[in-house]
PDB file of C-alpha atoms in Angstrom:
ATOM      1  CA  MET A 208      -0.216  -0.046   0.117  1.00 45.00           C
ATOM      2  CA  THR A 209       1.479   3.321  -1.205  1.00 52.00           C
ATOM      3  CA  SER A 210      -0.642   5.847   0.227  1.00 56.00           C
ATOM      4  CA  LEU A 211      -3.432   5.977   3.209  1.00 63.00           C
ATOM      5  CA  PHE A 212      -5.974   7.776   1.364  1.00 74.00           C
ATOM      6  CA  GLU A 213      -7.489   7.546  -2.291  1.00 86.00           C
ATOM      7  CA  PRO A 214      -7.530  10.657  -4.484  1.00 93.00           C
ATOM      8  CA  PRO A 215     -10.727  12.489  -4.434  1.00 94.00           C
ATOM      9  CA  LYS A 216     -12.992  11.775  -7.424  1.00 95.00           C
ATOM     10  CA  SER A 217     -13.199  14.859  -9.961  1.00 97.00           C
ATOM     11  CA  PRO A 218     -13.600  15.489 -13.357  1.00 97.00           C
ATOM     12  CA  TYR A 219     -10.409  17.339 -13.301  1.00 98.00           C
ATOM     13  CA  LEU A 220      -8.615  14.482 -12.278  1.00 98.00           C
ATOM     14  CA  ALA A 221      -5.421  13.484 -14.666  1.00 98.00           C
ATOM     15  CA  PRO A 222      -5.506  10.413 -15.962  1.00 97.00           C
ATOM     16  CA  PHE A 223      -2.755   7.812 -14.449  1.00 96.00           C
ATOM     17  CA  ASP A 224      -1.969   6.392 -17.519  1.00 96.00           C
ATOM     18  CA  GLY A 225      -0.217   8.971 -19.449  1.00 96.00           C
ATOM     19  CA  SER A 226      -3.177  10.046 -21.728  1.00 97.00           C
ATOM     20  CA  LEU A 227      -3.541  13.512 -20.892  1.00 98.00           C
ATOM     21  CA  ARG A 228      -4.110  16.230 -23.836  1.00 98.00           C
ATOM     22  CA  LEU A 229      -4.092  19.841 -22.635  1.00 97.00           C
ATOM     23  CA  SER A 230      -5.044  20.476 -26.361  1.00 96.00           C
ATOM     24  CA  GLU A 231      -8.590  18.773 -25.737  1.00 97.00           C
ATOM     25  CA  THR A 232      -8.849  20.017 -22.136  1.00 97.00           C
ATOM     26  CA  SER A 233     -10.813  22.654 -21.524  1.00 97.00           C
ATOM     27  CA  THR A 234     -10.270  26.040 -19.396  1.00 98.00           C
ATOM     28  CA  LYS A 235     -13.746  27.013 -18.778  1.00 98.00           C
ATOM     29  CA  PRO A 236     -16.282  25.654 -16.827  1.00 97.00           C
ATOM     30  CA  PRO A 237     -18.521  22.796 -17.473  1.00 96.00           C
ATOM     31  CA  LYS A 238     -22.146  23.552 -18.960  1.00 95.00           C
ATOM     32  CA  GLY A 239     -24.328  24.186 -15.880  1.00 94.00           C
ATOM     33  CA  ALA A 240     -21.684  25.513 -13.675  1.00 96.00           C
ATOM     34  CA  PRO A 241     -22.416  27.615 -10.718  1.00 96.00           C
ATOM     35  CA  GLU A 242     -22.741  31.655 -11.160  1.00 96.00           C
ATOM     36  CA  GLU A 243     -20.274  33.612  -9.522  1.00 96.00           C
ATOM     37  CA  ASP A 244     -22.578  34.276  -6.518  1.00 97.00           C
ATOM     38  CA  GLU A 245     -23.462  30.761  -5.955  1.00 97.00           C
ATOM     39  CA  ALA A 246     -19.726  29.298  -6.308  1.00 97.00           C
ATOM     40  CA  GLU A 247     -18.603  32.029  -3.261  1.00 96.00           C
ATOM     41  CA  GLU A 248     -21.501  30.506  -1.230  1.00 97.00           C
ATOM     42  CA  ARG A 249     -20.516  27.498  -1.799  1.00 97.00           C
ATOM     43  CA  LEU A 250     -16.931  27.980  -1.472  1.00 97.00           C
ATOM     44  CA  GLU A 251     -17.724  29.801   1.941  1.00 96.00           C
ATOM     45  CA  GLU A 252     -19.579  26.923   3.305  1.00 97.00           C
ATOM     46  CA  ILE A 253     -16.307  24.553   2.262  1.00 97.00           C
ATOM     47  CA  THR A 254     -13.755  26.792   4.152  1.00 96.00           C
ATOM     48  CA  GLU A 255     -15.755  26.429   7.158  1.00 96.00           C
ATOM     49  CA  GLN A 256     -15.608  22.749   6.948  1.00 96.00           C
ATOM     50  CA  LEU A 257     -11.985  22.814   6.169  1.00 96.00           C
ATOM     51  CA  GLN A 258     -11.388  24.725   9.408  1.00 95.00           C
ATOM     52  CA  ASP A 259     -12.678  22.089  11.162  1.00 95.00           C
ATOM     53  CA  LEU A 260     -10.915  19.334   9.277  1.00 96.00           C
ATOM     54  CA  GLN A 261      -7.310  21.266   9.642  1.00 96.00           C
ATOM     55  CA  ARG A 262      -7.922  21.327  13.210  1.00 96.00           C
ATOM     56  CA  LYS A 263      -8.392  17.669  13.457  1.00 96.00           C
ATOM     57  CA  LEU A 264      -5.427  16.987  11.089  1.00 97.00           C
ATOM     58  CA  TYR A 265      -3.534  19.048  13.494  1.00 96.00           C
ATOM     59  CA  ALA A 266      -4.823  17.490  16.686  1.00 95.00           C
ATOM     60  CA  ASP A 267      -4.458  14.065  14.953  1.00 96.00           C
ATOM     61  CA  ASP A 268      -0.446  14.882  14.304  1.00 96.00           C
ATOM     62  CA  ARG A 269      -0.076  11.816  12.143  1.00 96.00           C
ATOM     63  CA  PHE A 270      -0.307  13.097   8.387  1.00 97.00           C
ATOM     64  CA  ALA A 271       0.399  15.924   6.481  1.00 97.00           C
ATOM     65  CA  LEU A 272      -1.280  17.446   3.708  1.00 97.00           C
ATOM     66  CA  LEU A 273       1.075  19.243   0.795  1.00 98.00           C
ATOM     67  CA  LEU A 274      -0.741  21.133  -1.932  1.00 98.00           C
ATOM     68  CA  VAL A 275       1.156  21.942  -5.185  1.00 98.00           C
ATOM     69  CA  PHE A 276       0.106  24.640  -7.526  1.00 98.00           C
ATOM     70  CA  GLN A 277       1.383  25.277 -10.894  1.00 98.00           C
ATOM     71  CA  ALA A 278       0.257  27.281 -13.957  1.00 97.00           C
ATOM     72  CA  MET A 279       0.992  29.991 -16.400  1.00 97.00           C
ATOM     73  CA  ASP A 280       1.135  33.356 -15.179  1.00 94.00           C
ATOM     74  CA  ALA A 281      -1.700  35.110 -14.215  1.00 95.00           C
ATOM     75  CA  ALA A 282      -3.719  31.691 -13.912  1.00 96.00           C
ATOM     76  CA  GLY A 283      -4.751  32.870 -10.245  1.00 95.00           C
ATOM     77  CA  LYS A 284      -2.659  31.133  -8.012  1.00 96.00           C
ATOM     78  CA  ASP A 285      -2.230  33.282  -5.162  1.00 95.00           C
ATOM     79  CA  GLY A 286      -5.704  34.643  -5.241  1.00 96.00           C
ATOM     80  CA  THR A 287      -6.774  30.594  -5.185  1.00 96.00           C
ATOM     81  CA  ILE A 288      -4.756  30.007  -2.176  1.00 96.00           C
ATOM     82  CA  ARG A 289      -5.846  32.922  -0.501  1.00 95.00           C
ATOM     83  CA  ALA A 290      -9.460  32.417  -1.268  1.00 96.00           C
ATOM     84  CA  VAL A 291      -9.567  28.960  -0.268  1.00 96.00           C
ATOM     85  CA  MET A 292      -7.174  28.817   2.770  1.00 94.00           C
ATOM     86  CA  THR A 293      -9.153  31.874   4.385  1.00 89.00           C
ATOM     87  CA  GLY A 294      -9.801  31.156   8.253  1.00 84.00           C
ATOM     88  CA  ILE A 295      -7.648  28.222   8.259  1.00 89.00           C
ATOM     89  CA  ASN A 296      -5.151  28.448  11.559  1.00 88.00           C
ATOM     90  CA  PRO A 297      -1.758  30.045  10.483  1.00 87.00           C
ATOM     91  CA  ALA A 298      -0.379  27.609  13.056  1.00 87.00           C
ATOM     92  CA  GLY A 299      -1.271  24.599  10.855  1.00 90.00           C
ATOM     93  CA  CYS A 300      -0.278  26.080   7.615  1.00 93.00           C
ATOM     94  CA  GLN A 301       2.644  26.910   5.838  1.00 93.00           C
ATOM     95  CA  VAL A 302       3.077  28.727   2.236  1.00 95.00           C
ATOM     96  CA  VAL A 303       6.106  28.495   0.153  1.00 95.00           C
ATOM     97  CA  SER A 304       6.927  30.281  -2.715  1.00 94.00           C
ATOM     98  CA  PHE A 305       9.841  28.940  -4.793  1.00 92.00           C
ATOM     99  CA  LYS A 306      11.445  31.502  -7.019  1.00 89.00           C
ATOM    100  CA  GLN A 307      15.016  31.784  -8.818  1.00 90.00           C
ATOM    101  CA  PRO A 308      17.234  29.246  -6.697  1.00 93.00           C
ATOM    102  CA  SER A 309      20.096  30.687  -4.510  1.00 94.00           C
ATOM    103  CA  ALA A 310      23.466  30.140  -4.681  1.00 94.00           C
ATOM    104  CA  GLU A 311      23.057  27.858  -1.910  1.00 95.00           C
ATOM    105  CA  GLU A 312      20.362  26.408  -3.643  1.00 95.00           C
ATOM    106  CA  LEU A 313      22.316  25.544  -6.805  1.00 95.00           C
ATOM    107  CA  ASP A 314      24.899  23.896  -4.873  1.00 95.00           C
ATOM    108  CA  HIS A 315      22.940  20.786  -4.027  1.00 96.00           C
ATOM    109  CA  ASP A 316      20.368  18.564  -6.088  1.00 96.00           C
ATOM    110  CA  PHE A 317      17.269  20.191  -7.588  1.00 96.00           C
ATOM    111  CA  LEU A 318      15.035  18.623  -4.736  1.00 97.00           C
ATOM    112  CA  TRP A 319      17.002  19.530  -1.966  1.00 97.00           C
ATOM    113  CA  ARG A 320      15.274  22.936  -1.060  1.00 96.00           C
ATOM    114  CA  ILE A 321      11.856  21.105  -1.714  1.00 96.00           C
ATOM    115  CA  GLU A 322      12.629  18.590   0.872  1.00 96.00           C
ATOM    116  CA  ARG A 323      13.730  21.399   3.553  1.00 95.00           C
ATOM    117  CA  ALA A 324      10.062  23.050   3.048  1.00 97.00           C
ATOM    118  CA  LEU A 325       8.153  20.019   3.378  1.00 97.00           C
ATOM    119  CA  PRO A 326       5.110  20.223   6.292  1.00 97.00           C
ATOM    120  CA  GLU A 327       5.608  18.384   9.094  1.00 96.00           C
ATOM    121  CA  ARG A 328       3.001  16.347  10.498  1.00 97.00           C
ATOM    122  CA  GLY A 329      -0.284  17.819  11.400  1.00 96.00           C
ATOM    123  CA  ARG A 330       0.154  20.830   9.038  1.00 97.00           C
ATOM    124  CA  ILE A 331      -0.681  21.818   5.649  1.00 97.00           C
ATOM    125  CA  GLY A 332       2.026  22.872   3.209  1.00 97.00           C
ATOM    126  CA  ILE A 333       1.250  24.734  -0.082  1.00 98.00           C
ATOM    127  CA  PHE A 334       3.908  25.038  -2.625  1.00 98.00           C
ATOM    128  CA  ASN A 335       3.164  28.082  -4.980  1.00 95.00           C
ATOM    129  CA  ARG A 336       5.489  27.075  -7.693  1.00 94.00           C
ATOM    130  CA  SER A 337       7.477  23.871  -6.584  1.00 96.00           C
ATOM    131  CA  HIS A 338      10.197  21.187  -7.576  1.00 96.00           C
ATOM    132  CA  TYR A 339       8.183  21.283 -11.106  1.00 98.00           C
ATOM    133  CA  GLU A 340       9.647  24.187 -12.042  1.00 97.00           C
ATOM    134  CA  GLU A 341      12.386  21.983 -13.006  1.00 97.00           C
ATOM    135  CA  VAL A 342      11.198  20.169 -15.417  1.00 98.00           C
ATOM    136  CA  LEU A 343       8.897  23.075 -16.957  1.00 98.00           C
ATOM    137  CA  ILE A 344      10.761  26.595 -16.973  1.00 97.00           C
ATOM    138  CA  VAL A 345      14.208  24.761 -17.104  1.00 97.00           C
ATOM    139  CA  ARG A 346      12.455  22.572 -20.010  1.00 98.00           C
ATOM    140  CA  VAL A 347      11.276  25.618 -22.082  1.00 98.00           C
ATOM    141  CA  HIS A 348      14.515  27.591 -21.035  1.00 97.00           C
ATOM    142  CA  PRO A 349      17.551  24.841 -21.243  1.00 97.00           C
ATOM    143  CA  GLU A 350      20.510  27.474 -20.773  1.00 97.00           C
ATOM    144  CA  LEU A 351      19.424  27.652 -16.825  1.00 96.00           C
ATOM    145  CA  LEU A 352      20.762  24.343 -16.701  1.00 96.00           C
ATOM    146  CA  ASP A 353      24.448  25.979 -17.093  1.00 95.00           C
ATOM    147  CA  ARG A 354      24.007  27.385 -13.419  1.00 94.00           C
ATOM    148  CA  GLN A 355      23.224  24.102 -12.341  1.00 94.00           C
ATOM    149  CA  LYS A 356      26.828  22.505 -11.560  1.00 93.00           C
ATOM    150  CA  LEU A 357      25.487  19.245 -12.744  1.00 95.00           C
ATOM    151  CA  PRO A 358      28.383  16.664 -12.311  1.00 94.00           C
ATOM    152  CA  ARG A 359      26.996  14.898 -15.763  1.00 93.00           C
ATOM    153  CA  ARG A 360      24.769  16.322 -18.771  1.00 94.00           C
ATOM    154  CA  PRO A 361      23.026  13.568 -20.162  1.00 96.00           C
ATOM    155  CA  PRO A 362      20.760  14.410 -23.551  1.00 97.00           C
ATOM    156  CA  LEU A 363      17.802  16.915 -22.498  1.00 97.00           C
ATOM    157  CA  ASP A 364      14.815  14.029 -23.295  1.00 97.00           C
ATOM    158  CA  ASP A 365      16.900  11.686 -21.127  1.00 98.00           C
ATOM    159  CA  LEU A 366      17.447  14.550 -18.015  1.00 98.00           C
ATOM    160  CA  TRP A 367      14.156  15.236 -17.953  1.00 98.00           C
ATOM    161  CA  LYS A 368      13.049  11.643 -17.821  1.00 98.00           C
ATOM    162  CA  GLU A 369      15.776  11.027 -15.056  1.00 98.00           C
ATOM    163  CA  ARG A 370      14.042  14.140 -12.870  1.00 98.00           C
ATOM    164  CA  TYR A 371      10.308  12.500 -13.616  1.00 98.00           C
ATOM    165  CA  ARG A 372      11.491   9.514 -11.704  1.00 98.00           C
ATOM    166  CA  SER A 373      13.295  11.704  -8.957  1.00 98.00           C
ATOM    167  CA  ILE A 374      10.238  13.345  -8.311  1.00 98.00           C
ATOM    168  CA  ARG A 375       8.416  10.294  -8.591  1.00 98.00           C
ATOM    169  CA  SER A 376      10.380   8.471  -6.094  1.00 97.00           C
ATOM    170  CA  LEU A 377      10.194  11.415  -3.943  1.00 97.00           C
ATOM    171  CA  GLU A 378       6.577  11.733  -3.828  1.00 97.00           C
ATOM    172  CA  LYS A 379       5.773   8.057  -3.353  1.00 96.00           C
ATOM    173  CA  HIS A 380       8.223   8.092  -0.244  1.00 96.00           C
ATOM    174  CA  LEU A 381       5.966  11.162   1.171  1.00 97.00           C
ATOM    175  CA  ALA A 382       3.055   9.034   0.658  1.00 96.00           C
ATOM    176  CA  ARG A 383       4.108   5.795   2.207  1.00 95.00           C
ATOM    177  CA  ASN A 384       5.255   7.972   5.065  1.00 95.00           C
ATOM    178  CA  GLY A 385       1.920   9.967   5.613  1.00 95.00           C
ATOM    179  CA  THR A 386       1.874  13.007   3.606  1.00 97.00           C
ATOM    180  CA  ALA A 387      -1.067  13.421   1.117  1.00 97.00           C
ATOM    181  CA  ILE A 388      -0.449  14.826  -1.831  1.00 98.00           C
ATOM    182  CA  LEU A 389      -2.581  17.084  -4.229  1.00 98.00           C
ATOM    183  CA  LYS A 390      -1.126  18.717  -7.379  1.00 98.00           C
ATOM    184  CA  PHE A 391      -3.070  21.602  -8.988  1.00 98.00           C
ATOM    185  CA  MET A 392      -2.330  22.362 -12.760  1.00 98.00           C
ATOM    186  CA  LEU A 393      -4.679  25.803 -13.066  1.00 98.00           C
ATOM    187  CA  HIS A 394      -5.239  25.615 -16.864  1.00 98.00           C
ATOM    188  CA  VAL A 395      -5.489  29.194 -18.413  1.00 98.00           C
ATOM    189  CA  SER A 396      -6.277  29.661 -21.739  1.00 98.00           C
ATOM    190  CA  LYS A 397      -3.957  32.162 -23.888  1.00 97.00           C
ATOM    191  CA  ASP A 398      -6.970  34.810 -24.411  1.00 97.00           C
ATOM    192  CA  GLU A 399      -7.695  34.707 -20.917  1.00 97.00           C
ATOM    193  CA  GLN A 400      -4.059  35.174 -19.735  1.00 97.00           C
ATOM    194  CA  LYS A 401      -3.714  38.292 -22.448  1.00 96.00           C
ATOM    195  CA  LYS A 402      -7.115  39.781 -21.040  1.00 96.00           C
ATOM    196  CA  ARG A 403      -5.743  39.827 -17.569  1.00 95.00           C
ATOM    197  CA  PHE A 404      -2.457  41.250 -18.582  1.00 94.00           C
ATOM    198  CA  LEU A 405      -4.164  44.013 -19.910  1.00 95.00           C
ATOM    199  CA  SER A 406      -6.399  44.526 -17.054  1.00 94.00           C
ATOM    200  CA  ARG A 407      -3.228  44.698 -14.932  1.00 95.00           C
ATOM    201  CA  ILE A 408      -1.996  47.306 -17.420  1.00 94.00           C
ATOM    202  CA  ASP A 409      -5.380  49.400 -17.607  1.00 93.00           C
ATOM    203  CA  LYS A 410      -6.043  49.298 -13.920  1.00 91.00           C
ATOM    204  CA  GLU A 411      -4.042  51.606 -11.618  1.00 89.00           C
ATOM    205  CA  HIS A 412      -4.517  49.300  -9.001  1.00 92.00           C
ATOM    206  CA  LYS A 413      -3.641  46.334 -10.750  1.00 90.00           C
ATOM    207  CA  ASN A 414      -0.410  47.771 -12.123  1.00 92.00           C
ATOM    208  CA  TRP A 415       2.083  46.310  -9.071  1.00 91.00           C
ATOM    209  CA  LYS A 416       1.070  42.820 -10.619  1.00 87.00           C
ATOM    210  CA  PHE A 417       2.608  43.705 -13.973  1.00 88.00           C
ATOM    211  CA  ASN A 418       5.745  41.681 -14.934  1.00 86.00           C
ATOM    212  CA  ALA A 419       7.023  42.515 -18.603  1.00 89.00           C
ATOM    213  CA  GLY A 420       8.755  39.248 -18.363  1.00 84.00           C
ATOM    214  CA  ASP A 421       5.753  37.245 -18.028  1.00 87.00           C
ATOM    215  CA  VAL A 422       4.611  38.675 -21.298  1.00 90.00           C
ATOM    216  CA  ARG A 423       7.819  37.712 -22.896  1.00 92.00           C
ATOM    217  CA  GLU A 424       6.905  33.903 -21.764  1.00 94.00           C
ATOM    218  CA  ARG A 425       3.753  33.914 -24.124  1.00 95.00           C
ATOM    219  CA  LEU A 426       5.871  33.288 -27.295  1.00 95.00           C
ATOM    220  CA  HIS A 427       6.905  30.114 -25.769  1.00 97.00           C
ATOM    221  CA  TRP A 428       3.129  29.107 -25.154  1.00 97.00           C
ATOM    222  CA  ASP A 429       3.278  26.161 -27.004  1.00 97.00           C
ATOM    223  CA  ALA A 430       6.401  25.004 -25.660  1.00 98.00           C
ATOM    224  CA  TYR A 431       5.024  25.300 -21.874  1.00 98.00           C
ATOM    225  CA  MET A 432       2.101  23.316 -22.847  1.00 98.00           C
ATOM    226  CA  ARG A 433       4.123  20.677 -24.075  1.00 98.00           C
ATOM    227  CA  ALA A 434       6.393  20.644 -20.749  1.00 98.00           C
ATOM    228  CA  TYR A 435       2.958  20.841 -18.869  1.00 98.00           C
ATOM    229  CA  GLU A 436       1.496  17.838 -20.600  1.00 98.00           C
ATOM    230  CA  ASP A 437       4.711  15.865 -19.965  1.00 98.00           C
ATOM    231  CA  ALA A 438       4.954  16.260 -16.551  1.00 98.00           C
ATOM    232  CA  VAL A 439       1.685  15.882 -15.512  1.00 98.00           C
ATOM    233  CA  ASN A 440       1.089  12.524 -17.333  1.00 98.00           C
ATOM    234  CA  ALA A 441       4.648  11.217 -16.141  1.00 98.00           C
ATOM    235  CA  THR A 442       4.102  12.184 -12.355  1.00 98.00           C
ATOM    236  CA  SER A 443       0.253  11.762 -11.901  1.00 98.00           C
ATOM    237  CA  ARG A 444      -0.401   8.921  -9.754  1.00 96.00           C
ATOM    238  CA  PRO A 445      -2.603   7.721  -7.287  1.00 95.00           C
ATOM    239  CA  TRP A 446      -0.330   8.632  -4.428  1.00 95.00           C
ATOM    240  CA  ALA A 447       0.409  12.276  -5.958  1.00 97.00           C
ATOM    241  CA  PRO A 448      -2.715  12.716  -8.316  1.00 98.00           C
ATOM    242  CA  TRP A 449      -2.436  15.907 -10.751  1.00 98.00           C
ATOM    243  CA  TYR A 450      -5.883  17.883 -10.736  1.00 98.00           C
ATOM    244  CA  VAL A 451      -5.948  19.855 -14.251  1.00 98.00           C
ATOM    245  CA  VAL A 452      -8.496  22.419 -13.061  1.00 98.00           C
ATOM    246  CA  PRO A 453      -9.986  24.926 -15.703  1.00 98.00           C
ATOM    247  CA  ALA A 454      -8.844  28.430 -14.749  1.00 98.00           C
ATOM    248  CA  ASP A 455     -10.471  30.924 -17.136  1.00 98.00           C
ATOM    249  CA  ASP A 456     -13.381  31.451 -14.349  1.00 98.00           C
ATOM    250  CA  LYS A 457     -11.726  32.376 -11.037  1.00 97.00           C
ATOM    251  CA  PRO A 458     -14.732  31.841  -9.016  1.00 97.00           C
ATOM    252  CA  PHE A 459     -15.411  28.351 -10.201  1.00 98.00           C
ATOM    253  CA  MET A 460     -11.656  27.410 -10.259  1.00 98.00           C
ATOM    254  CA  ARG A 461     -11.633  28.363  -6.737  1.00 98.00           C
ATOM    255  CA  LEU A 462     -14.814  26.217  -5.604  1.00 98.00           C
ATOM    256  CA  THR A 463     -13.346  23.270  -7.448  1.00 98.00           C
ATOM    257  CA  VAL A 464     -10.020  23.346  -5.644  1.00 98.00           C
ATOM    258  CA  GLY A 465     -11.436  23.745  -2.295  1.00 97.00           C
ATOM    259  CA  GLY A 466     -13.906  21.003  -3.012  1.00 98.00           C
ATOM    260  CA  ILE A 467     -10.805  18.712  -3.778  1.00 98.00           C
ATOM    261  CA  LEU A 468      -9.080  19.622  -0.689  1.00 97.00           C
ATOM    262  CA  ARG A 469     -12.046  19.214   1.624  1.00 97.00           C
ATOM    263  CA  ASP A 470     -12.818  15.593   0.222  1.00 97.00           C
ATOM    264  CA  ALA A 471      -9.154  14.835   0.427  1.00 96.00           C
ATOM    265  CA  LEU A 472      -9.395  15.719   4.130  1.00 96.00           C
ATOM    266  CA  GLU A 473     -12.517  13.860   4.840  1.00 96.00           C
ATOM    267  CA  ALA A 474     -10.966  10.890   3.479  1.00 94.00           C
ATOM    268  CA  LEU A 475      -7.958  10.513   5.596  1.00 95.00           C
ATOM    269  CA  PRO A 476      -8.466   8.339   8.844  1.00 94.00           C
ATOM    270  CA  LEU A 477      -8.490  11.233  11.280  1.00 95.00           C
ATOM    271  CA  ARG A 478      -9.206  10.950  14.708  1.00 94.00           C
ATOM    272  CA  TRP A 479      -9.130  13.332  17.863  1.00 93.00           C
ATOM    273  CA  PRO A 480      -6.523  11.980  20.281  1.00 89.00           C
ATOM    274  CA  GLU A 481      -7.428   9.911  22.966  1.00 87.00           C
ATOM    275  CA  LEU A 482      -6.104  10.262  26.552  1.00 82.00           C
ATOM    276  CA  PRO A 483      -4.888   7.641  28.417  1.00 87.00           C
ATOM    277  CA  GLU A 484      -7.106   6.237  31.360  1.00 85.00           C
ATOM    278  CA  GLU A 485      -4.679   7.662  34.217  1.00 88.00           C
ATOM    279  CA  GLU A 486      -5.021  11.148  32.692  1.00 88.00           C
ATOM    280  CA  ARG A 487      -8.860  10.820  32.286  1.00 86.00           C
ATOM    281  CA  THR A 488      -9.422  10.248  35.556  1.00 89.00           C
ATOM    282  CA  ARG A 489      -7.009  12.908  36.681  1.00 90.00           C
ATOM    283  CA  MET A 490      -8.497  15.249  34.314  1.00 89.00           C
ATOM    284  CA  GLU A 491     -12.029  14.224  36.075  1.00 90.00           C
ATOM    285  CA  GLU A 492     -10.277  15.092  39.419  1.00 90.00           C
ATOM    286  CA  ILE A 493      -9.439  18.748  38.361  1.00 92.00           C
ATOM    287  CA  ARG A 494     -12.971  19.194  36.860  1.00 91.00           C
ATOM    288  CA  ARG A 495     -14.485  18.331  40.170  1.00 90.00           C
ATOM    289  CA  ALA A 496     -12.149  20.754  42.260  1.00 92.00           C
ATOM    290  CA  LEU A 497     -12.935  23.283  39.694  1.00 92.00           C
ATOM    291  CA  VAL A 498     -16.612  23.015  40.024  1.00 93.00           C
ATOM    292  CA  GLU A 499     -16.673  22.806  43.590  1.00 91.00           C
ATOM    293  CA  GLU A 500     -14.346  26.010  44.097  1.00 89.00           C
ATOM    294  CA  GLY A 501     -17.355  27.838  42.192  1.00 65.00           C
TER     295      GLY A 501
END
């Protein structure tokens, strides 16, 4: 048995047989999806449920939950994390954003900085970008490998396959040891990304979000889609599933992610800690003393 929970069912669960085709995967909500107001109301209900489930996860202290978010720029990672995790106790949750590797990180293998940031038992860890950058942006820009001090440099196709194997091995090890892993690709269309970039330019209160470098990456859109498709197909497994969530509609996307997260926590065999009989007896004695004092 590799993992202690079944991945939540969802129409957006990536297949485990390598058959995902992003060109055939919609970026829009399905017909009949809830309107914005309904989606926000339903998400509010889910966030309340998540608060209780997170407390139980923290108290149980046997499992950890790792959420991985990957997406093209302007897909809505930050807003989704903020919306879904609203109300979660900060003591039981940590968000890590992985940017360009530091000099220290480049002196280690590509998974080193990931392992240092993993959530401990009882906590939810959120990776805003992750180890998958090493088979996404580095694949699209292989010149970045020149900084990585690799002791050997196999042909690029072989290198990506080796990294997929390393990622699968790490995730399988984590799953065997009580970390439930959920990976989300927020699947935004090129047209919708363009609209969001224009909004960042046209609306003064969004100017701070604009980055010209993000727009330059649009020139590599097709290469990124191939990289995402290959990475998801190579690493979506029952113990570390990928969910390819339509991201053109933000309320629907957030509702979908929230529902999958809730279902995953409900699927874990969480339990409230039980005190030994001696401690329970002592606690009852203290209770009687407190009541009598009143």
